[in-house]
XYZ file of C-alpha atoms in Angstrom:
576
model
C 91.137 126.012 51.361
C 87.735 125.315 52.888
C 85.271 127.972 52.904
C 84.594 126.883 56.439
C 87.975 127.017 57.676
C 88.997 129.660 60.390
C 92.638 130.758 60.272
C 93.840 132.013 63.803
C 97.584 133.286 64.627
C 99.131 133.162 68.118
C 102.472 133.080 69.720
C 102.043 130.073 71.779
C 99.467 127.168 71.053
C 98.714 124.988 73.877
C 96.958 121.730 73.089
C 95.178 120.304 76.074
C 93.078 122.140 78.970
C 94.018 120.007 81.959
C 96.339 121.023 84.671
C 99.586 120.974 82.656
C 98.053 122.894 79.461
C 96.360 125.876 82.154
C 99.486 126.346 83.952
C 101.505 126.699 80.869
C 99.060 128.976 79.336
C 98.964 131.098 82.629
C 102.630 131.746 82.739
C 102.624 132.883 78.946
C 99.665 134.995 79.945
C 101.437 136.406 82.842
C 104.546 137.166 80.781
C 102.335 139.015 78.406
C 102.871 136.549 75.365
C 99.737 135.564 73.026
C 98.497 132.280 73.759
C 95.592 130.006 72.869
C 94.674 126.852 74.264
C 92.487 124.191 72.886
C 90.673 121.043 74.282
C 88.685 118.301 72.908
C 86.572 118.013 75.968
C 85.243 121.205 78.193
C 88.163 122.502 80.309
C 86.100 122.176 83.584
C 85.787 118.171 83.047
C 89.646 117.744 82.102
C 91.295 114.457 83.328
C 93.063 116.501 86.212
C 89.862 116.942 87.870
C 89.481 113.382 88.703
C 92.801 113.345 90.669
C 91.792 112.757 94.256
C 94.875 111.974 96.761
C 96.867 115.221 96.587
C 100.137 116.781 95.473
C 103.769 116.491 96.528
C 106.215 118.867 97.696
C 108.948 118.712 100.597
C 107.090 121.609 102.389
C 108.255 120.120 105.959
C 105.350 121.459 107.339
C 104.758 118.035 109.479
C 107.975 116.436 108.924
C 110.740 119.235 109.722
C 113.444 116.923 108.279
C 111.995 116.478 104.960
C 114.030 117.996 101.955
C 113.607 118.139 98.316
C 116.844 115.755 98.141
C 114.574 113.179 100.154
C 111.750 113.521 97.752
C 114.032 113.161 94.680
C 115.719 110.224 96.302
C 112.231 108.456 96.949
C 111.148 109.544 93.225
C 114.274 107.802 91.891
C 113.730 104.607 94.206
C 110.093 104.131 93.201
C 110.941 104.493 89.639
C 113.267 101.475 89.961
C 116.169 103.606 88.445
C 114.251 104.472 85.379
C 113.394 108.186 86.022
C 115.867 110.685 84.660
C 117.868 112.096 87.677
C 117.870 115.690 86.342
C 114.124 115.610 85.855
C 113.537 114.320 89.318
C 115.930 117.149 90.566
C 113.915 120.171 88.475
C 110.350 118.676 89.846
C 111.448 118.156 93.510
C 113.394 121.366 93.756
C 110.829 123.329 91.937
C 107.779 121.881 93.867
C 107.617 124.344 96.838
C 107.398 127.327 94.376
C 104.424 125.207 92.329
C 102.554 125.012 95.708
C 103.222 128.879 96.048
C 102.077 129.465 92.538
C 98.729 127.819 93.607
C 98.270 129.446 96.636
C 98.843 132.865 94.785
C 95.751 131.594 92.680
C 93.546 130.834 95.371
C 93.775 127.319 95.851
C 92.201 125.944 99.218
C 94.471 123.399 100.670
C 93.527 121.771 103.908
C 95.436 123.210 106.889
C 96.326 122.524 110.069
C 94.830 124.596 113.211
C 97.836 127.134 113.022
C 97.438 127.740 109.279
C 100.249 125.631 107.833
C 99.653 123.629 105.160
C 98.620 119.767 106.102
C 100.424 117.244 104.417
C 99.782 113.455 104.503
C 101.634 110.229 103.786
C 100.993 108.794 100.227
C 102.437 105.733 98.797
C 106.274 105.142 99.544
C 107.169 108.341 100.728
C 109.645 108.710 103.773
C 107.855 111.697 105.123
C 104.225 113.359 104.989
C 104.845 115.472 101.818
C 101.335 115.211 100.214
C 99.207 118.576 100.157
C 95.472 118.207 99.204
C 91.972 119.336 99.579
C 89.831 116.298 100.983
C 90.075 113.692 98.175
C 89.176 116.042 95.498
C 92.464 117.788 95.293
C 92.932 117.673 91.299
C 89.418 119.098 91.046
C 90.432 122.002 93.040
C 93.314 122.683 90.952
C 91.850 122.463 88.023
C 89.190 124.907 89.367
C 92.184 127.255 90.561
C 93.740 127.140 87.544
C 90.463 127.753 85.250
C 89.712 130.734 87.468
C 93.239 132.284 87.079
C 93.128 131.725 83.377
C 89.788 133.586 83.230
C 91.257 136.652 85.002
C 94.297 136.794 82.750
C 91.769 136.686 79.718
C 93.347 133.326 78.298
C 91.631 132.450 75.281
C 90.374 128.776 75.549
C 88.407 126.679 72.806
C 86.754 123.833 74.277
C 85.671 121.660 71.456
C 88.526 121.763 68.977
C 90.125 118.333 68.273
C 93.553 118.968 67.105
C 94.363 116.024 64.028
C 97.810 117.356 63.156
C 100.838 119.347 63.837
C 101.889 121.528 61.192
C 105.630 121.260 60.590
C 108.434 122.447 58.072
C 111.884 121.265 58.058
C 111.831 119.890 61.604
C 110.015 123.518 63.354
C 106.741 123.342 64.345
C 104.571 126.208 63.039
C 101.063 125.344 64.243
C 98.178 122.629 63.991
C 94.976 121.727 62.019
C 91.998 120.494 63.741
C 88.061 120.983 63.707
C 85.292 121.913 66.107
C 83.539 118.506 67.400
C 80.401 120.353 67.207
C 79.802 121.799 63.729
C 82.543 120.398 61.973
C 84.415 123.716 61.114
C 87.961 123.602 60.527
C 90.748 125.329 62.550
C 94.178 126.587 60.972
C 96.119 127.845 64.011
C 99.536 129.172 63.395
C 102.025 129.600 66.037
C 105.459 129.963 66.718
C 105.594 127.452 69.557
C 103.115 124.696 70.499
C 102.939 122.813 73.830
C 101.489 119.246 73.793
C 99.714 118.675 76.940
C 96.920 116.266 75.639
C 97.528 113.266 78.450
C 98.741 109.720 78.036
C 97.210 106.499 76.292
C 95.467 104.452 79.516
C 92.017 104.230 77.671
C 93.445 101.722 75.443
C 92.794 99.086 78.163
C 89.486 97.911 78.932
C 89.477 98.873 82.733
C 91.008 102.324 83.264
C 90.409 105.439 85.277
C 90.253 107.616 82.138
C 86.578 108.244 80.997
C 85.222 107.424 77.485
C 87.068 109.587 75.022
C 90.062 110.837 77.023
C 93.706 109.747 77.242
C 93.322 107.786 74.052
C 97.024 108.321 72.977
C 96.414 111.848 70.914
C 99.584 112.887 72.196
C 101.470 110.244 71.016
C 100.169 110.281 67.575
C 100.458 114.080 66.967
C 104.189 113.726 68.204
C 105.293 111.104 65.988
C 103.476 112.494 62.967
C 105.750 115.586 63.762
C 109.005 113.759 63.885
C 109.126 113.093 67.511
C 109.591 109.871 69.776
C 108.112 107.969 72.427
C 109.816 106.903 75.465
C 108.995 104.009 77.841
C 105.346 103.836 76.375
C 105.350 99.828 78.073
C 105.387 101.452 81.784
C 101.810 102.140 82.485
C 100.715 102.311 85.946
C 97.899 100.119 86.881
C 96.335 101.561 89.893
C 95.239 98.784 92.486
C 91.757 100.023 93.225
C 89.255 100.744 90.338
C 85.555 99.520 90.611
C 84.360 96.638 88.774
C 80.768 97.623 88.570
C 78.582 99.337 87.214
C 79.898 98.207 83.747
C 79.660 101.900 82.016
C 81.988 103.094 85.252
C 84.292 100.050 85.405
C 87.648 101.602 86.323
C 86.496 104.376 88.075
C 88.990 105.073 91.119
C 88.437 104.562 94.458
C 91.095 106.970 95.994
C 94.416 105.572 97.386
C 93.552 107.919 100.317
C 91.026 105.082 101.519
C 94.282 102.562 102.016
C 96.247 105.837 103.542
C 93.370 106.563 106.177
C 93.940 102.639 107.365
C 91.489 100.741 104.599
C 92.142 96.895 104.824
C 92.559 94.550 101.859
C 91.102 91.283 101.803
C 90.560 88.277 99.429
C 87.180 86.152 99.005
C 88.503 83.794 101.921
C 88.796 86.952 104.039
C 92.588 86.889 104.187
C 94.644 90.292 104.412
C 96.637 89.207 101.544
C 99.074 92.081 101.677
C 100.959 90.309 104.502
C 102.394 87.812 101.661
C 103.684 90.757 99.530
C 104.782 93.361 101.681
C 104.419 92.520 105.203
C 105.926 95.598 106.506
C 104.090 98.446 104.407
C 100.767 96.048 103.931
C 98.199 98.436 102.375
C 100.646 101.246 102.385
C 102.837 99.584 99.882
C 103.851 100.948 96.202
C 101.121 101.277 93.823
C 102.831 98.363 91.491
C 102.904 95.748 94.301
C 99.725 96.649 95.570
C 98.240 95.957 92.034
C 100.208 92.986 91.252
C 99.131 91.546 94.765
C 95.517 91.988 93.897
C 95.992 90.824 90.295
C 97.540 87.616 91.778
C 95.092 87.121 94.448
C 92.520 87.031 91.513
C 94.446 85.160 89.273
C 94.971 82.272 91.600
C 91.352 81.723 92.407
C 91.064 83.685 95.454
C 89.332 86.826 93.933
C 85.552 87.713 94.458
C 82.859 86.228 92.361
C 83.146 89.184 89.908
C 87.074 89.051 89.654
C 88.259 91.421 92.485
C 89.380 91.618 95.914
C 87.394 93.835 98.789
C 88.925 96.977 100.034
C 87.072 97.657 103.439
C 87.128 100.949 105.344
C 83.856 100.013 107.450
C 85.861 99.615 110.458
C 86.746 103.553 110.439
C 85.053 105.845 112.422
C 82.290 107.664 110.458
C 83.488 111.040 111.070
C 86.889 109.866 109.436
C 85.483 108.570 106.367
C 83.093 111.758 105.945
C 86.016 114.014 106.222
C 88.953 112.525 104.901
C 87.124 110.335 102.155
C 83.934 112.306 101.078
C 84.380 111.759 97.602
C 84.922 107.935 97.990
C 81.559 108.084 99.962
C 79.683 109.853 97.757
C 80.751 107.838 94.349
C 79.779 104.468 95.746
C 76.488 105.805 97.203
C 75.691 107.195 93.632
C 77.206 104.225 91.708
C 75.940 101.112 93.922
C 73.847 102.358 96.579
C 76.847 101.154 98.771
C 77.257 102.568 102.101
C 81.208 102.305 102.448
C 80.588 103.055 106.428
C 79.116 99.584 106.303
C 80.483 97.589 103.561
C 83.358 96.726 101.880
C 84.227 97.890 97.879
C 84.849 95.282 95.393
C 88.052 96.576 93.257
C 90.571 95.463 90.775
C 93.369 96.873 89.173
C 92.775 99.309 86.511
C 94.943 101.021 83.879
C 95.738 104.457 85.600
C 98.755 106.514 84.432
C 101.162 106.482 81.342
C 104.396 107.018 83.134
C 106.095 106.840 79.419
C 105.469 109.521 76.930
C 106.740 111.731 74.423
C 110.623 111.984 74.559
C 111.526 115.366 75.920
C 114.884 116.920 77.461
C 114.724 117.240 80.835
C 115.837 121.029 81.334
C 112.860 122.547 79.125
C 110.958 119.442 77.983
C 111.703 120.351 74.214
C 110.801 117.201 71.983
C 113.887 117.600 69.501
C 111.385 119.134 67.211
C 111.981 123.281 67.072
C 109.569 124.990 69.193
C 107.412 122.078 70.247
C 107.329 120.815 73.937
C 105.400 118.213 75.798
C 104.368 118.158 79.477
C 102.340 116.424 81.740
C 100.996 112.703 81.187
C 101.835 113.298 77.822
C 105.518 113.518 78.477
C 108.030 111.174 80.075
C 111.117 111.210 82.293
C 109.868 111.832 85.911
C 108.266 108.441 86.758
C 110.202 105.635 85.282
C 108.848 101.975 86.302
C 106.480 102.990 89.190
C 105.073 106.699 89.751
C 104.796 107.878 93.217
C 101.406 109.090 93.862
C 100.708 112.985 94.299
C 104.010 113.596 91.793
C 101.900 113.933 88.467
C 100.114 116.992 89.943
C 103.211 118.770 90.883
C 105.018 117.916 87.850
C 102.094 119.824 85.884
C 102.883 123.054 87.933
C 106.462 122.708 87.671
C 106.989 122.017 84.028
C 103.809 123.935 83.073
C 105.963 126.979 84.354
C 108.988 126.210 83.047
C 108.046 125.251 79.537
C 105.604 128.204 79.204
C 108.768 130.446 79.765
C 110.766 128.162 76.972
C 108.092 128.810 74.574
C 107.701 132.238 75.427
C 111.453 132.677 75.159
C 111.305 130.347 71.680
C 108.652 132.714 69.948
C 110.554 135.894 70.986
C 113.755 134.708 69.357
C 112.085 133.575 66.091
C 113.184 135.816 62.904
C 110.248 134.280 60.927
C 107.997 131.485 61.069
C 108.349 128.818 58.079
C 105.088 127.451 56.749
C 104.443 124.605 54.186
C 101.270 124.367 51.655
C 102.171 120.453 51.965
C 101.859 120.029 55.338
C 98.701 121.826 55.445
C 97.241 120.178 52.364
C 98.111 116.928 54.195
C 96.122 117.615 57.268
C 93.243 118.772 55.206
C 93.154 115.811 53.086
C 93.128 113.574 56.089
C 90.089 114.891 57.446
C 88.351 115.254 54.371
C 89.218 111.422 53.549
C 87.820 110.336 56.537
C 84.403 112.376 56.259
C 84.288 110.528 52.838
C 85.001 107.284 54.415
C 81.903 104.848 54.065
C 83.259 101.832 54.550
C 81.543 98.473 56.621
C 83.919 98.885 59.867
C 82.191 100.557 62.944
C 84.952 102.892 64.884
C 83.331 102.390 68.131
C 83.234 98.527 67.806
C 86.830 98.732 66.493
C 88.093 100.944 69.559
C 86.423 97.968 71.782
C 88.578 95.477 70.132
C 91.521 97.216 70.501
C 90.909 97.644 74.184
C 90.385 93.762 74.380
C 93.718 92.894 72.593
C 95.665 95.513 75.310
C 93.815 93.785 78.230
C 94.383 90.501 77.356
C 97.817 90.690 75.988
C 99.544 93.722 77.603
C 97.710 93.706 80.884
C 99.119 93.914 84.495
C 101.136 90.832 83.587
C 103.226 89.969 80.460
C 104.715 87.192 78.293
C 106.541 87.203 75.016
C 103.688 84.701 73.347
C 100.959 86.997 74.718
C 102.601 90.017 73.321
C 103.206 88.430 70.135
C 99.696 87.483 69.690
C 98.801 91.130 70.671
C 101.097 92.395 67.888
C 99.224 90.145 65.115
C 95.819 90.994 66.385
C 96.900 94.483 66.452
C 98.184 94.428 62.720
C 94.948 92.722 61.601
C 92.909 95.618 63.321
C 95.163 98.435 61.669
C 93.990 96.851 58.469
C 90.583 97.091 59.237
C 90.786 100.849 60.612
C 91.062 101.674 56.962
C 87.500 100.296 56.200
C 85.991 102.687 58.692
C 82.632 104.385 57.763
C 82.582 107.974 59.487
C 79.012 109.619 59.797
C 78.502 112.674 61.552
C 74.967 113.418 62.516
C 72.735 115.856 63.983
C 74.444 115.791 67.570
C 77.764 116.892 65.571
C 81.179 115.386 64.488
C 81.823 112.644 67.553
C 82.006 110.311 65.312
C 85.027 111.873 63.301
C 86.668 112.397 66.565
C 86.162 108.943 67.506
C 87.972 107.989 64.154
C 90.926 110.061 65.266
C 90.940 108.638 69.012
C 91.037 105.122 67.348
C 94.137 106.126 64.952
C 95.771 107.639 68.068
C 94.971 104.368 70.214
C 96.206 101.959 67.449
C 99.666 103.864 67.302
C 99.885 104.022 71.041
C 98.980 100.159 71.330
C 101.700 99.318 68.809
C 104.487 101.410 70.716
C 103.288 99.740 73.871
C 103.460 96.074 72.885
C 106.948 96.396 70.972
C 108.599 98.307 73.599
C 106.898 95.712 76.221
C 108.454 93.150 73.934
C 112.331 94.719 74.150
C 111.785 95.014 78.074
C 112.700 91.457 79.233
C 112.499 91.742 82.863
C 110.156 92.532 85.644
C 110.690 96.007 86.970
C 108.107 98.405 89.012
C 104.552 98.120 86.815
C 106.184 95.871 83.851
C 105.778 92.260 84.974
C 107.076 89.621 82.717
C 106.149 86.355 83.972
C 108.764 84.730 81.324
C 111.709 87.246 82.898
C 110.342 87.438 86.331
C 113.883 89.208 87.696
C 114.848 92.747 87.514
C 117.781 92.861 85.103
C 120.478 95.383 85.977
C 121.410 95.367 82.153
C 118.098 96.906 81.228
C 118.432 100.213 83.526
C 117.888 101.582 80.128
C 115.043 104.002 78.590
C 113.326 102.388 75.290
C 112.623 104.791 72.766
C 110.249 103.977 70.093
C 110.270 106.246 66.953
C 107.749 104.072 64.763
C 106.678 100.670 63.915
C 109.791 98.124 64.572
C 111.746 100.908 65.596
C 112.974 100.722 69.357
C 116.227 102.111 70.475
C 117.778 102.185 74.212
C 118.691 105.218 75.733
C 121.025 105.283 78.582
C 119.903 107.328 81.944
C 122.216 109.694 83.401
C 124.067 108.761 86.601
C 122.304 109.610 90.110
C 123.987 112.458 92.005
C 125.831 111.286 95.208
C 123.993 113.485 97.583
C 120.997 111.947 96.204
C 122.090 108.329 95.766
C 123.105 108.475 99.573
C 119.350 108.953 100.679
C 118.062 106.185 98.633
C 117.328 102.831 100.284
C 117.481 99.458 98.573
C 114.776 98.801 95.939
C 114.094 95.298 96.636
C 112.185 92.851 94.133
C 111.123 90.513 96.813
C 107.420 90.074 96.741
C 107.545 91.022 93.003
C 107.586 87.136 91.799
C 104.766 86.730 89.666
C 103.304 83.083 89.082
């Protein structure tokens, strides 16, 4: 063992300190169960804090006819029938309680004059059911959860990078990692582990994730522990990411901008959504708006920098300042652009992993005893198109449920099985990387990977491109074995990036291999060589390692929910 190894024991370890991880940790602490939360980046700056639009629950504060059943129907319809109906029921039925929890913790929701929570339209919802706080809802939720965790004295380690889960006989018993600042190692023993380390959208060039988050860490940790990944090919491209400046490419312009009446135009000044969804126009679903923008750009009607225009300048200044304060501020800071007077140049950007670690609907168990996955790390709720506002409520509902499940798992354990072999392998992996002195640069390999994914597995895909992607990825994987890792005075970031790269490569392979198998166009997944939706492919694809993709049937939708679903049309979805 290393002299600098710190050993910690806790009942439940939570990996990831965004909304999902914190909500689970809070549940455990409120139940009096020992918990430790660790994150590789500061908790106040978790990805959840970027969520702008709002959080969904059929509270019926604005539209009294709304019900959780209708919310479930909208979610299933928008998933292009790939969401798990049981997962959807649990989230939509438990949503109001999730909002109550947030209120109990002190969340400052926007309210009507009579005190009820305001709700707005968001994406393809039948009714107004998105609660919000300005256009920085995620930031307020994250702050609220951090405050509640502090009240409960939840221990949080902010700069610990988990490199391996420790597993013996298909049961998890902890994790191994290192401190990003000083390189000291951690062996954390736990009865149960909750994986809440986000998705894999950072493996594309333009993405709404920041530099070192959502690199597919959850995928790699899970697969090495014996779990499987479901639907990694189903990645939501958000219609409106900034193009410049380069260092902020992909930064989101909230969909609230379209929700409040923003208009999309191409370089010719045409309001192009009339070609793709004349009824809903800019209020169409994410996949359609992203595909429409992509098609306009691809066919040569884009802006000089390869985007389209989003214009809110016709809206009253007061509307912009009260409803879109963060968009206004961001554009002023990044581009010296005044959105009350000028349009914003945007393009589709990789935004959300709708697939993720395979989990059971009822408790988000992964099939490895004591190991759970939640939030963007998990799968089952979104199918082939996520409804805006559903991800934030998912964190609260499953954070609570999984906290409870992990508490019960811990209480029921008679003994913790450990393994010197598993620990030795985790330790050796870090040692080997630290000793790596090859010619390859980690950062440049990361860029190469992002280029491969953007080029061959972006908004629109086809077989020849995906096969090229596989070949280039295989070449890249060989080069990863020759990296040089050089910790310096600033800390062990280089080691962290090397692990990010390993995770990204695994996530990229899972994505491309499942994208090849999904020979149809459905929701976010556009195959120009298979432009139609194929009813026979109403299945989830489950990836358990290179070359291993299986189909999984989806349970039937309950009749009461099916009755509330309107037809999913594939009109306006054709690509080229």
